[in-house]
XYZ file of C-alpha atoms in Angstrom:
194
model
C 105.499 115.306 144.402
C 102.557 116.695 144.033
C 100.607 116.024 141.326
C 100.513 118.891 139.394
C 104.721 118.745 139.240
C 104.315 115.532 138.537
C 102.202 116.435 135.141
C 104.968 120.036 134.685
C 107.530 117.415 135.032
C 106.267 115.050 132.801
C 105.082 117.727 130.389
C 108.342 118.780 130.699
C 110.249 115.611 129.427
C 107.334 115.073 126.951
C 108.370 118.548 124.783
C 111.802 117.686 124.762
C 111.349 114.226 123.558
C 108.791 116.404 120.738
C 111.818 118.796 120.234
C 114.153 116.307 119.530
C 112.209 113.878 116.836
C 111.294 117.356 114.755
C 115.215 118.436 114.546
C 116.222 114.501 113.647
C 113.322 114.336 110.619
C 112.084 116.520 108.243
C 108.941 118.294 108.884
C 106.884 116.593 106.373
C 107.302 112.953 107.427
C 105.759 114.303 110.805
C 101.860 114.749 111.996
C 101.061 116.396 115.537
C 98.286 116.049 117.368
C 96.354 118.126 119.425
C 93.390 118.052 122.137
C 90.428 120.261 122.978
C 88.256 120.372 126.048
C 85.566 121.906 123.843
C 84.961 122.459 119.644
C 85.292 126.108 120.163
C 88.679 125.818 121.560
C 89.369 123.952 118.292
C 87.722 126.299 116.188
C 90.076 128.884 117.763
C 93.238 126.669 117.074
C 91.850 126.738 113.173
C 91.744 130.142 113.402
C 95.206 130.752 115.095
C 97.046 128.055 112.859
C 95.700 129.707 110.037
C 96.243 133.289 110.593
C 100.240 132.827 112.516
C 101.076 129.497 110.586
C 102.316 128.534 106.670
C 99.472 125.686 107.188
C 96.890 125.252 104.730
C 93.000 124.342 106.243
C 93.210 121.483 103.768
C 96.228 119.828 106.445
C 93.893 119.575 109.510
C 91.503 117.187 110.258
C 89.026 117.384 113.143
C 88.273 114.295 115.057
C 85.028 114.413 117.721
C 83.124 111.924 119.204
C 81.483 109.370 116.830
C 82.942 110.536 113.521
C 82.880 107.359 111.773
C 86.458 107.760 109.582
C 88.069 108.420 112.953
C 90.912 105.553 111.262
C 90.856 107.094 108.233
C 91.784 110.153 109.681
C 94.711 108.417 111.993
C 96.294 106.391 109.353
C 95.649 107.845 106.289
C 97.504 105.326 103.010
C 97.298 101.895 105.129
C 97.718 100.337 102.251
C 101.067 102.456 101.866
C 101.838 101.181 105.840
C 101.082 97.031 104.544
C 103.286 97.482 101.416
C 105.592 98.691 103.771
C 105.641 96.254 106.316
C 105.524 93.082 103.710
C 108.388 94.691 101.858
C 110.047 95.330 105.404
C 109.367 91.658 106.176
C 110.728 90.180 102.671
C 113.860 92.471 102.600
C 115.419 92.093 106.456
C 113.999 88.160 106.263
C 116.155 87.562 103.500
C 119.081 89.380 104.560
C 118.473 87.476 107.943
C 118.951 84.366 105.373
C 122.282 85.652 103.563
C 123.858 86.942 106.871
C 123.376 82.637 108.183
C 124.355 81.210 104.888
C 128.057 83.357 104.951
C 128.458 82.381 108.535
C 127.187 78.733 108.520
C 129.766 79.016 104.979
C 132.738 80.150 106.552
C 132.134 77.413 110.014
C 132.033 74.854 107.365
C 134.927 75.685 105.472
C 136.989 77.119 108.372
C 135.250 76.697 111.900
C 136.019 74.012 114.781
C 135.612 70.200 113.251
C 132.259 69.617 114.517
C 131.223 72.321 112.202
C 133.587 70.713 109.150
C 132.164 67.462 109.628
C 128.336 68.193 110.454
C 127.663 70.837 107.161
C 123.747 70.285 107.201
C 123.482 70.878 110.843
C 125.570 73.962 110.581
C 123.593 75.244 107.953
C 120.324 74.282 110.016
C 121.377 75.712 112.551
C 122.332 79.138 111.840
C 119.770 79.536 108.819
C 116.768 80.078 111.089
C 118.035 82.386 113.808
C 119.165 84.348 110.997
C 115.687 84.299 109.232
C 113.929 85.005 112.431
C 116.302 87.697 113.727
C 115.521 89.215 110.344
C 112.038 89.389 110.692
C 111.655 90.521 114.101
C 114.056 93.491 113.214
C 111.027 94.118 110.368
C 108.648 93.121 113.075
C 109.938 95.636 115.610
C 110.080 98.617 113.255
C 106.557 97.698 111.955
C 105.168 98.503 115.633
C 106.011 102.306 115.243
C 105.817 103.252 119.221
C 105.671 106.894 118.605
C 102.623 106.587 116.619
C 101.001 104.525 119.317
C 101.374 107.961 120.800
C 99.467 110.036 118.748
C 96.656 107.406 118.028
C 96.035 106.636 121.945
C 96.557 110.302 122.680
C 93.354 111.435 119.844
C 91.387 107.942 120.900
C 91.703 108.533 124.247
C 90.156 112.778 123.730
C 87.720 111.357 121.341
C 86.368 108.773 124.089
C 86.391 111.890 127.042
C 84.125 113.929 124.739
C 86.352 115.817 124.001
C 88.058 116.914 120.156
C 91.258 116.679 118.716
C 93.079 117.763 115.728
C 95.379 116.416 113.222
C 97.505 118.461 111.544
C 100.034 116.540 108.894
C 102.490 118.837 108.518
C 104.547 119.425 104.731
C 107.721 121.236 104.402
C 108.977 123.473 105.033
C 106.473 123.998 107.694
C 108.224 124.308 111.866
C 106.740 121.876 114.628
C 108.123 124.368 116.798
C 106.024 127.829 115.536
C 103.315 124.997 115.083
C 103.060 123.733 118.983
C 103.517 127.346 120.398
C 100.757 128.341 118.363
C 98.292 125.175 119.675
C 99.642 125.323 123.515
C 97.553 128.069 124.911
C 94.463 126.250 123.730
C 94.881 122.721 124.130
C 95.045 120.591 126.770
C 97.268 117.936 125.409
C 99.603 118.408 122.403
C 101.842 115.411 121.067
C 103.507 114.458 117.045
C 104.884 111.481 115.802
C 106.311 110.612 112.400
C 103.460 109.516 109.965
């Protein structure tokens, strides 16, 4: 398989992934990033987006090499992200504790003789993994690998002296319509959940 065929196949699978995400999530939770070779191409895309879609210019962030506000433009509301991480760890850790307690209670009351004769060890043996599994799931939810795709794409573009647009969608704006407008101008278009 040639390099060009591999790129086309990869691009097609990326579009399918994006379309599935867009169909599962409301557009108000989505963000689209597009990478351009020059600032002029990015400006042409901004003009096309403002003319052909109902996206306001206030929803569009232009990111260039050396931009001091790159992190803020990529991750708006970092305080909210921190609060969500804290809350998910507390809630899922507590759920794990609760499930561990229920399982230990059932085993000490109705389980094998070993668990009935050693209730303290049974509780320790089931509460610890319950908490750990709850915290582990909270950590997995906090990783947000879909979000990493947009962050890495923009950072890679900036390192290579390219320009990126980050567009935060609102209801009822269409991801597919926006991607159709951006693709002729951009070298890469990705989307992620905000």
